[in-house]
Amino acid sequence: MQSMELPLVVFTVFSQAAIGVTVMRAVRTTADGAGAEDHGARREWGLIAGLMVFGMLGSLFHLGHPLSAPTALNHLGTAWLSREVLFAGMFTGVTVLAVLVAGITGKPALAWLGTLLGLGVIVSAGMTYAPPALPALDNGLPFAFFLTSAVILGAGFGSWFAGGGRAPLMARIFTTALVVGLVLNLAAPWIWLSGGTVMRMTGQAWLGSAFYWAHVLVLLGCLGVVWKTRTIPAWLPVLALMGELAGRAGFFADTIHTAANMGGLY
Amino acid sequence: MKKQYAFLVDTERCIGCFTCAMACRNYYHQVEGVVWRQVYPLSEEIYPHRERAFLSLACNHCENPACLNVCPVEAYTKREEDGVVVHHQEKCIGCGNCIRSCPYGAPKYNPVEKRAEKCSLCHERLDAGLNPACVQACPTDALQLIDLAEFERTNEVQYPAGYPRMEELNPSTRFVLPKTPKMVRR
Ligand code: SF4
Ligand code: SF4
């Protein structure tokens, strides 16, 4: 097992939750005409900004020299991490602005701008965590994992703000994202078992990891609850958040680096 | 081709004595647990003989270095004059992205400095006309410094078994493979 990277777990999961809620807000408030069912905008933006700021602060603990964090913007030319920092900074700015200017109804334009920047964060994070040294993740999987987390948490927490008319839409999106998350998580480690040595080691590490199974069980549990109640109970998004945190800890801790097998067959 | 310095690792000659790794430590006094050059024994699946064979590895000074490409603060440069990939520790913010990204595990985290560090091919020694400390110390000449631009290829390989094949990075290190030992019967 490698490092759990707690600050990165906090940053990626909380920022994805914030982005997801923004996307759902954009979808919900424009589902049948701008401004439909748009109330409590400030509270919702408050949650989004809170999640994002908490995630950004958490990420600083990952740096050996947090005060130099702004220099992380220096290498936009090739470093996806620089691009991730740029998008995350701009997204945070939009969320804070939205809290300040949101009245009771909010501004759909800000939700769409946030959605765009948020997708920028997810794409660049997907590229950052797909390096050649992690063969199991050197592909589209990190992006797919991150996007699924964003939609699960977005629809989950978004349901807190959806009026009765939009609640079934949130439940449908939540359910679909849970199924996609389950399929991805169940398929990936088994597929890795048929790959090269380091990929196989990663598959075995994931399948033997408490983080992995906790995540899978939470996804299954959430699915069971929605299926039974046909709604998203207010406490369910919090459980989903715990599941995503566990899954992300496993993502960092249990993925094997090529250097772990130096001198062995690849 | 532009000048590109590289290590030539002759695994036929290497006896796994760790002198190269010790020379690096003696020269740079890295903090405990931080190793820039490591000697890896080849697994029995690759070399099933009791003599054993080793890969002495540090940074490969890749043509297209992953460390340099992913570093958000531009703490890495590749020297124009000889292709050496240098890590500038004063710029590093200790994000660990290079450590996660280099497939050869060359950059390491220094817990005291809270920044990354790695082999920079003793570039100050090169500039003074000297060999890198590891090359100078190797008692069997198993480790040599070559310039790939002038190097005449014979039986060397770029990707021996036991070493990740990363064509996109194009690592500079070259290897002479260990021979199968002869059986002598009386
Ligand atoms: S071996 Fe690793 S640290 Fe060295 S140049 Fe290549 S990618 Fe960078
Ligand atoms: S640890 Fe330092 S050198 Fe490595 S990527 Fe981060 S800032 Fe760059």
CSV table of N, CA and C in Angstrom, one decimal, chain A residues 5 8 62-65 68 71-75 78-79 81-82 128-129 131-134 257-259 262-266, chain B residues 40 42-43 46 57 68-74 93-95 97 99-105 113-115 162-164 166:
chain,number,residue,atom,x,y,z
A,5,GLU,N,-2.7,9.9,0.8
A,5,GLU,CA,-2.8,11.3,0.3
A,5,GLU,C,-4.1,12.0,0.7
A,8,LEU,N,-5.2,15.2,-0.8
A,8,LEU,CA,-5.7,15.1,-2.2
A,8,LEU,C,-7.1,14.4,-2.3
A,62,HIS,N,-1.2,19.3,1.2
A,62,HIS,CA,-0.5,18.3,0.4
A,62,HIS,C,0.9,18.9,0.0
A,63,LEU,N,1.0,20.2,0.1
A,63,LEU,CA,2.3,20.8,-0.4
A,63,LEU,C,3.3,20.9,0.7
A,64,GLY,N,4.6,20.7,0.4
A,64,GLY,CA,5.6,20.9,1.3
A,64,GLY,C,5.8,22.4,1.7
A,65,HIS,N,5.4,23.2,0.7
A,65,HIS,CA,5.6,24.7,0.9
A,65,HIS,C,4.3,25.4,0.4
A,68,SER,N,3.9,28.9,-1.2
A,68,SER,CA,4.3,29.1,-2.6
A,68,SER,C,3.3,28.5,-3.6
A,71,THR,N,2.7,29.7,-7.2
A,71,THR,CA,3.6,29.4,-8.3
A,71,THR,C,3.2,28.1,-9.1
A,72,ALA,N,2.3,27.4,-8.6
A,72,ALA,CA,1.8,26.2,-9.3
A,72,ALA,C,1.1,26.5,-10.6
A,73,LEU,N,0.9,27.8,-10.8
A,73,LEU,CA,0.3,28.2,-12.1
A,73,LEU,C,1.4,28.4,-13.2
A,74,ASN,N,2.7,28.2,-12.8
A,74,ASN,CA,3.8,28.6,-13.7
A,74,ASN,C,3.9,27.8,-15.0
A,75,HIS,N,3.4,26.6,-15.0
A,75,HIS,CA,3.7,25.7,-16.1
A,75,HIS,C,2.5,25.2,-16.9
A,78,THR,N,2.7,22.6,-20.3
A,78,THR,CA,2.5,21.1,-20.3
A,78,THR,C,2.0,20.5,-19.1
A,79,ALA,N,2.0,21.2,-17.9
A,79,ALA,CA,1.6,20.5,-16.7
A,79,ALA,C,0.1,20.6,-16.5
A,81,LEU,N,-1.4,19.7,-13.9
A,81,LEU,CA,-1.6,20.2,-12.5
A,81,LEU,C,-1.7,21.7,-12.5
A,82,SER,N,-0.9,22.4,-13.3
A,82,SER,CA,-1.1,23.9,-13.4
A,82,SER,C,-2.4,24.3,-13.9
A,128,THR,N,-4.1,14.8,-14.7
A,128,THR,CA,-3.0,14.9,-13.7
A,128,THR,C,-2.8,13.5,-13.1
A,129,TYR,N,-3.9,12.8,-12.8
A,129,TYR,CA,-3.8,11.6,-12.0
A,129,TYR,C,-3.7,10.4,-13.0
A,131,PRO,N,-0.8,9.4,-14.8
A,131,PRO,CA,0.6,9.4,-15.3
A,131,PRO,C,1.1,8.1,-15.8
A,132,PRO,N,2.1,8.1,-16.7
A,132,PRO,CA,2.7,6.8,-17.2
A,132,PRO,C,3.1,5.8,-16.1
A,133,ALA,N,3.5,6.4,-14.9
A,133,ALA,CA,4.0,5.5,-13.9
A,133,ALA,C,2.9,4.7,-13.2
A,134,LEU,N,1.6,5.0,-13.5
A,134,LEU,CA,0.5,4.2,-12.9
A,134,LEU,C,-0.3,3.5,-14.1
A,257,HIS,N,2.7,1.7,-8.4
A,257,HIS,CA,3.6,2.5,-9.3
A,257,HIS,C,4.6,1.6,-10.0
A,258,THR,N,4.9,1.9,-11.2
A,258,THR,CA,5.9,1.0,-11.9
A,258,THR,C,7.2,0.8,-11.2
A,259,ALA,N,7.6,1.8,-10.4
A,259,ALA,CA,8.9,1.7,-9.7
A,259,ALA,C,8.9,0.6,-8.6
A,262,MET,N,10.7,-2.7,-10.0
A,262,MET,CA,12.0,-2.6,-10.7
A,262,MET,C,12.8,-3.8,-10.5
A,263,GLY,N,13.3,-4.4,-11.6
A,263,GLY,CA,14.1,-5.6,-11.5
A,263,GLY,C,13.2,-6.9,-11.7
A,264,GLY,N,11.9,-6.7,-11.7
A,264,GLY,CA,10.9,-7.8,-12.0
A,264,GLY,C,10.4,-7.7,-13.4
A,265,LEU,N,9.6,-8.7,-13.8
A,265,LEU,CA,9.0,-8.7,-15.1
A,265,LEU,C,7.9,-7.6,-15.2
A,266,TYR,N,7.9,-6.9,-16.3
A,266,TYR,CA,6.8,-5.9,-16.5
A,266,TYR,C,5.7,-6.4,-17.4
B,40,TYR,N,19.1,-2.6,-8.1
B,40,TYR,CA,18.0,-3.6,-8.1
B,40,TYR,C,18.4,-5.0,-8.5
B,42,LEU,N,17.9,-8.5,-10.3
B,42,LEU,CA,17.0,-9.0,-11.2
B,42,LEU,C,16.3,-10.2,-10.7
B,43,SER,N,15.0,-10.3,-10.9
B,43,SER,CA,14.2,-11.4,-10.3
B,43,SER,C,14.6,-12.7,-11.0
B,46,ILE,N,13.8,-13.5,-14.5
B,46,ILE,CA,14.5,-12.9,-15.6
B,46,ILE,C,15.9,-13.5,-15.7
B,57,LEU,N,20.4,1.8,-11.1
B,57,LEU,CA,19.6,2.9,-11.8
B,57,LEU,C,19.5,4.2,-11.0
B,68,LEU,N,9.6,16.7,-15.8
B,68,LEU,CA,9.6,18.1,-16.3
B,68,LEU,C,8.3,18.5,-16.8
B,69,ASN,N,7.6,17.6,-17.6
B,69,ASN,CA,6.3,18.0,-18.2
B,69,ASN,C,5.2,18.2,-17.1
B,70,VAL,N,5.3,17.4,-16.0
B,70,VAL,CA,4.2,17.5,-15.1
B,70,VAL,C,4.4,18.5,-13.9
B,71,CYS,N,5.6,19.0,-13.8
B,71,CYS,CA,5.9,19.9,-12.7
B,71,CYS,C,5.2,21.2,-12.8
B,72,PRO,N,4.4,21.6,-11.9
B,72,PRO,CA,3.6,22.8,-12.1
B,72,PRO,C,4.4,24.1,-11.9
B,73,VAL,N,5.6,24.0,-11.3
B,73,VAL,CA,6.3,25.2,-11.0
B,73,VAL,C,7.5,25.4,-11.9
B,74,GLU,N,7.7,24.5,-12.9
B,74,GLU,CA,8.9,24.6,-13.7
B,74,GLU,C,10.2,24.4,-12.9
B,93,ILE,N,7.8,23.1,-4.8
B,93,ILE,CA,6.8,23.4,-3.7
B,93,ILE,C,6.4,22.1,-3.0
B,94,GLY,N,7.0,21.0,-3.4
B,94,GLY,CA,6.8,19.7,-2.8
B,94,GLY,C,5.4,19.1,-3.0
B,95,CYS,N,4.9,19.2,-4.2
B,95,CYS,CA,3.6,18.7,-4.5
B,95,CYS,C,3.6,17.2,-4.8
B,97,ASN,N,4.1,15.7,-7.6
B,97,ASN,CA,3.6,15.2,-8.9
B,97,ASN,C,4.7,14.5,-9.7
B,99,ILE,N,7.1,12.8,-8.5
B,99,ILE,CA,7.4,11.5,-7.9
B,99,ILE,C,6.3,10.5,-8.3
B,100,ARG,N,5.1,11.0,-8.4
B,100,ARG,CA,4.0,10.1,-8.8
B,100,ARG,C,4.1,9.8,-10.3
B,101,SER,N,4.8,10.7,-11.1
B,101,SER,CA,4.7,10.5,-12.5
B,101,SER,C,5.9,9.8,-13.2
B,102,CYS,N,7.1,9.9,-12.6
B,102,CYS,CA,8.3,9.3,-13.2
B,102,CYS,C,8.2,7.8,-13.1
B,103,PRO,N,8.1,7.0,-14.2
B,103,PRO,CA,7.9,5.6,-14.1
B,103,PRO,C,9.1,4.9,-13.5
B,104,TYR,N,10.2,5.6,-13.4
B,104,TYR,CA,11.5,4.9,-12.9
B,104,TYR,C,11.7,5.2,-11.5
B,105,GLY,N,10.8,6.0,-10.8
B,105,GLY,CA,10.9,6.2,-9.4
B,105,GLY,C,12.2,7.1,-9.1
B,113,GLU,N,13.5,18.8,3.9
B,113,GLU,CA,13.3,20.0,3.0
B,113,GLU,C,11.8,20.2,2.6
B,114,LYS,N,11.1,19.1,2.7
B,114,LYS,CA,9.7,19.1,2.2
B,114,LYS,C,9.6,19.4,0.7
B,115,ARG,N,10.6,18.9,0.0
B,115,ARG,CA,10.7,19.1,-1.5
B,115,ARG,C,11.2,17.8,-2.1
B,162,GLY,N,13.0,-6.2,-16.6
B,162,GLY,CA,13.2,-5.6,-15.3
B,162,GLY,C,13.2,-4.1,-15.3
B,163,TYR,N,12.9,-3.5,-16.4
B,163,TYR,CA,13.0,-2.0,-16.5
B,163,TYR,C,11.8,-1.6,-17.4
B,164,PRO,N,11.0,-0.7,-16.9
B,164,PRO,CA,9.8,-0.3,-17.6
B,164,PRO,C,10.1,0.3,-19.0
B,166,MET,N,9.2,2.7,-21.7
B,166,MET,CA,8.4,3.9,-21.8
B,166,MET,C,8.9,4.7,-23.0
